[in-house]
Amino acid sequence: MRSYFDFMNDFNKEEILEGLVSHGMFSEKLPPIFESHSFYEYCKNEMPKFNNTYKESNYIKYESMRHINVPRSFGIPNPMNYYKLCLFISENWELIKMHFKEKTELEVQKVSKIHIRKMKNSKKIFQMNYKNYQTDEFEQIDYLLDSKYLVNVDISTCFPSIYTHSIPWALVGKSSAKIDRNPNFWFNQLDFYTRGINNGETHGILIGPHASNILSEIVLVSVDSELVEKGWKYTRNVDDYSCYVNSYEESQNFLSDITNSLKKYNLILNHKKTAISKLPLCSTERWIRELNMSPLGRDSYISYKTLKLSIDLALDLLQSNHENAAILNYLIKIIDQKELSKNAEKYYVRNILHLSILYPYLIPLIDKYIFEKLKVKKEVIKNYSNIVFKEGQKSNNKEMMCFSIYFSIKYEFEVEDLTFESIYETNHCILYLLGFMYSKSVIKNNEDIKLYKKLAKELKKNKEDFEENWIFIYEVLTFGLLNSDWKILKQNNISFLKNFST
């Protein structure tokens, strides 16, 4: 069985830098219009210093709906400061690896299940929903042999709660870090560059950029080290813990130990999600089993009747599982592997598009699994996107509006209620950019294009406005209107947009 360190040791510093910058700057939750490969290539070949006068910077905010119909906030960092952070991690990769080795070498079974690793046919180094059953799933079976209870806990708002000074605490020990405050020490520099992409704040690391996953692991494997040393048998999915114990008293002791270990790094448990369950428990969610055992899970060819019954089953399961939209996500992934009859296909498209409006968590899946897969007609996509845009306006769901415009740009149609004024009033960077792209490539409205450029010039005047809208301003303005490193990037034709021309 591969150890945690084995996975870390798969990477050299060049692969870490490329993975973090070229494939890990933009969250997968964003509309898929962004890329940072050209930026990475420029940095690699030109070795830019980005050192006019180093200043921390704010970041772009973006919210994406979770499966429980609650939004999660993501961040898009200033690219220069993000590159500096990633370059520092890369240059000190051997030291960071040694930290991972030291903190995980007592683990008989690998505790952390979601971490950086080599991906097949990809230079990306992190994927949130990645699972390898050979290396991750079977280890938990051994924990069951002498266990009678399962304790499930997670860290309350983990990434936003991580104290950047706790990164040096984890790397060299809290006492040593408090004594060795010299800013030239490498562990203090890592703290410095981490704060650099979050406006200099000591509380919180950004959700989205893959560098944050390395930073969080630096802290959390230190917590693991303490718990493993005390003999606890558990697994961790980022900040979700599942501990196997022999008695209810032991479960209370685990909760006490993990609370104390987290407290050393200024982290706390989410007590609302703490659960102690008596074993045995099913290893798979009941709704997963029911869908897999239905004809939908068994048959490769799906008729209209089977599909209708399967969607009804999924909706029943949804109602009995606290409106957990992950059930519908799973349904879509199963159907993606099937062949549908013509009538089944029509019924499926209509129903999933309807359900995605009720459960916006599904909208980012629609293009890949519905429009592209089933070759949906442009008129259907247009009608759907118009409804999504209106619903997004009504509910103030900016993500819905973003994807509606993304669909309109990709499939080239107009959105009925989309005007410059409707975008301007959202005060949302990604909507500004998509609105500009829409005006330029879809409706070719020169008056609106001028308004977007005027908006970009206005936002550029204020430092805070610029930092929270940098990608819109950068992509819209010419290099003559940009300053410093931004101007140099623009002169070198670096863009952060993929497959679209502005």
PDB file of N, CA and C in Angstrom, residues 41 51 85 100 128 156 173 246 254 294 304 328 366 370 396 419 434 458 472 486:
ATOM      1  N   GLU A  41       3.531  29.544 -19.123  1.00  0.00           N
ATOM      2  CA  GLU A  41       4.609  29.449 -20.112  1.00  0.00           C
ATOM      3  C   GLU A  41       5.420  30.735 -20.154  1.00  0.00           C
ATOM      4  N   ASN A  51       8.450  42.126  -9.222  1.00  0.00           N
ATOM      5  CA  ASN A  51       8.982  42.636  -7.953  1.00  0.00           C
ATOM      6  C   ASN A  51       9.137  44.149  -7.961  1.00  0.00           C
ATOM      7  N   LEU A  85       3.714  32.703  -4.879  1.00  0.00           N
ATOM      8  CA  LEU A  85       3.435  31.677  -3.874  1.00  0.00           C
ATOM      9  C   LEU A  85       3.777  30.293  -4.417  1.00  0.00           C
ATOM     10  N   PHE A 100       5.892  16.447   5.169  1.00  0.00           N
ATOM     11  CA  PHE A 100       4.866  15.438   4.958  1.00  0.00           C
ATOM     12  C   PHE A 100       5.359  14.052   5.385  1.00  0.00           C
ATOM     13  N   MET A 128     -10.716  17.473  -6.487  1.00  0.00           N
ATOM     14  CA  MET A 128     -11.468  17.369  -5.241  1.00  0.00           C
ATOM     15  C   MET A 128     -12.236  16.061  -5.113  1.00  0.00           C
ATOM     16  N   SER A 156     -14.952  23.287  11.231  1.00  0.00           N
ATOM     17  CA  SER A 156     -15.851  24.391  10.918  1.00  0.00           C
ATOM     18  C   SER A 156     -15.155  25.384   9.988  1.00  0.00           C
ATOM     19  N   GLY A 173       7.089  23.725  14.465  1.00  0.00           N
ATOM     20  CA  GLY A 173       6.640  23.723  15.861  1.00  0.00           C
ATOM     21  C   GLY A 173       6.251  25.122  16.298  1.00  0.00           C
ATOM     22  N   ASN A 246     -14.029   1.478  19.556  1.00  0.00           N
ATOM     23  CA  ASN A 246     -14.572   0.245  20.121  1.00  0.00           C
ATOM     24  C   ASN A 246     -15.739   0.478  21.076  1.00  0.00           C
ATOM     25  N   PHE A 254     -12.046  10.480  21.530  1.00  0.00           N
ATOM     26  CA  PHE A 254     -11.560  10.953  20.225  1.00  0.00           C
ATOM     27  C   PHE A 254     -11.975  12.400  20.001  1.00  0.00           C
ATOM     28  N   SER A 294     -31.563  -0.543  -9.316  1.00  0.00           N
ATOM     29  CA  SER A 294     -32.704  -0.359 -10.216  1.00  0.00           C
ATOM     30  C   SER A 294     -32.297  -0.750 -11.639  1.00  0.00           C
ATOM     31  N   TYR A 304     -37.850   4.464 -22.460  1.00  0.00           N
ATOM     32  CA  TYR A 304     -38.610   5.580 -21.888  1.00  0.00           C
ATOM     33  C   TYR A 304     -39.207   5.201 -20.534  1.00  0.00           C
ATOM     34  N   LEU A 328     -29.234  13.694  -7.685  1.00  0.00           N
ATOM     35  CA  LEU A 328     -29.471  13.999  -9.101  1.00  0.00           C
ATOM     36  C   LEU A 328     -28.161  14.035  -9.883  1.00  0.00           C
ATOM     37  N   ILE A 366     -24.659  20.700 -16.965  1.00  0.00           N
ATOM     38  CA  ILE A 366     -25.602  20.603 -18.079  1.00  0.00           C
ATOM     39  C   ILE A 366     -24.917  20.585 -19.443  1.00  0.00           C
ATOM     40  N   ILE A 370     -25.505  17.032 -20.953  1.00  0.00           N
ATOM     41  CA  ILE A 370     -26.789  17.135 -21.660  1.00  0.00           C
ATOM     42  C   ILE A 370     -26.595  17.739 -23.055  1.00  0.00           C
ATOM     43  N   ASN A 396     -31.155  36.386  -7.267  1.00  0.00           N
ATOM     44  CA  ASN A 396     -29.821  36.959  -7.049  1.00  0.00           C
ATOM     45  C   ASN A 396     -28.737  35.886  -7.082  1.00  0.00           C
ATOM     46  N   THR A 419     -28.761  43.001 -20.782  1.00  0.00           N
ATOM     47  CA  THR A 419     -28.335  44.327 -21.227  1.00  0.00           C
ATOM     48  C   THR A 419     -27.115  44.738 -20.408  1.00  0.00           C
ATOM     49  N   LEU A 434     -18.157  38.251 -18.803  1.00  0.00           N
ATOM     50  CA  LEU A 434     -19.032  37.508 -19.713  1.00  0.00           C
ATOM     51  C   LEU A 434     -19.936  38.451 -20.510  1.00  0.00           C
ATOM     52  N   GLU A 458     -13.013  52.905 -15.087  1.00  0.00           N
ATOM     53  CA  GLU A 458     -13.426  53.430 -13.776  1.00  0.00           C
ATOM     54  C   GLU A 458     -12.939  52.531 -12.649  1.00  0.00           C
ATOM     55  N   PHE A 472     -11.426  41.074 -15.460  1.00  0.00           N
ATOM     56  CA  PHE A 472     -12.282  41.856 -16.363  1.00  0.00           C
ATOM     57  C   PHE A 472     -11.508  43.044 -16.912  1.00  0.00           C
ATOM     58  N   TRP A 486       1.016  44.298 -15.300  1.00  0.00           N
ATOM     59  CA  TRP A 486      -0.149  44.042 -16.147  1.00  0.00           C
ATOM     60  C   TRP A 486       0.122  44.479 -17.581  1.00  0.00           C
TER      61      TRP A 486
END
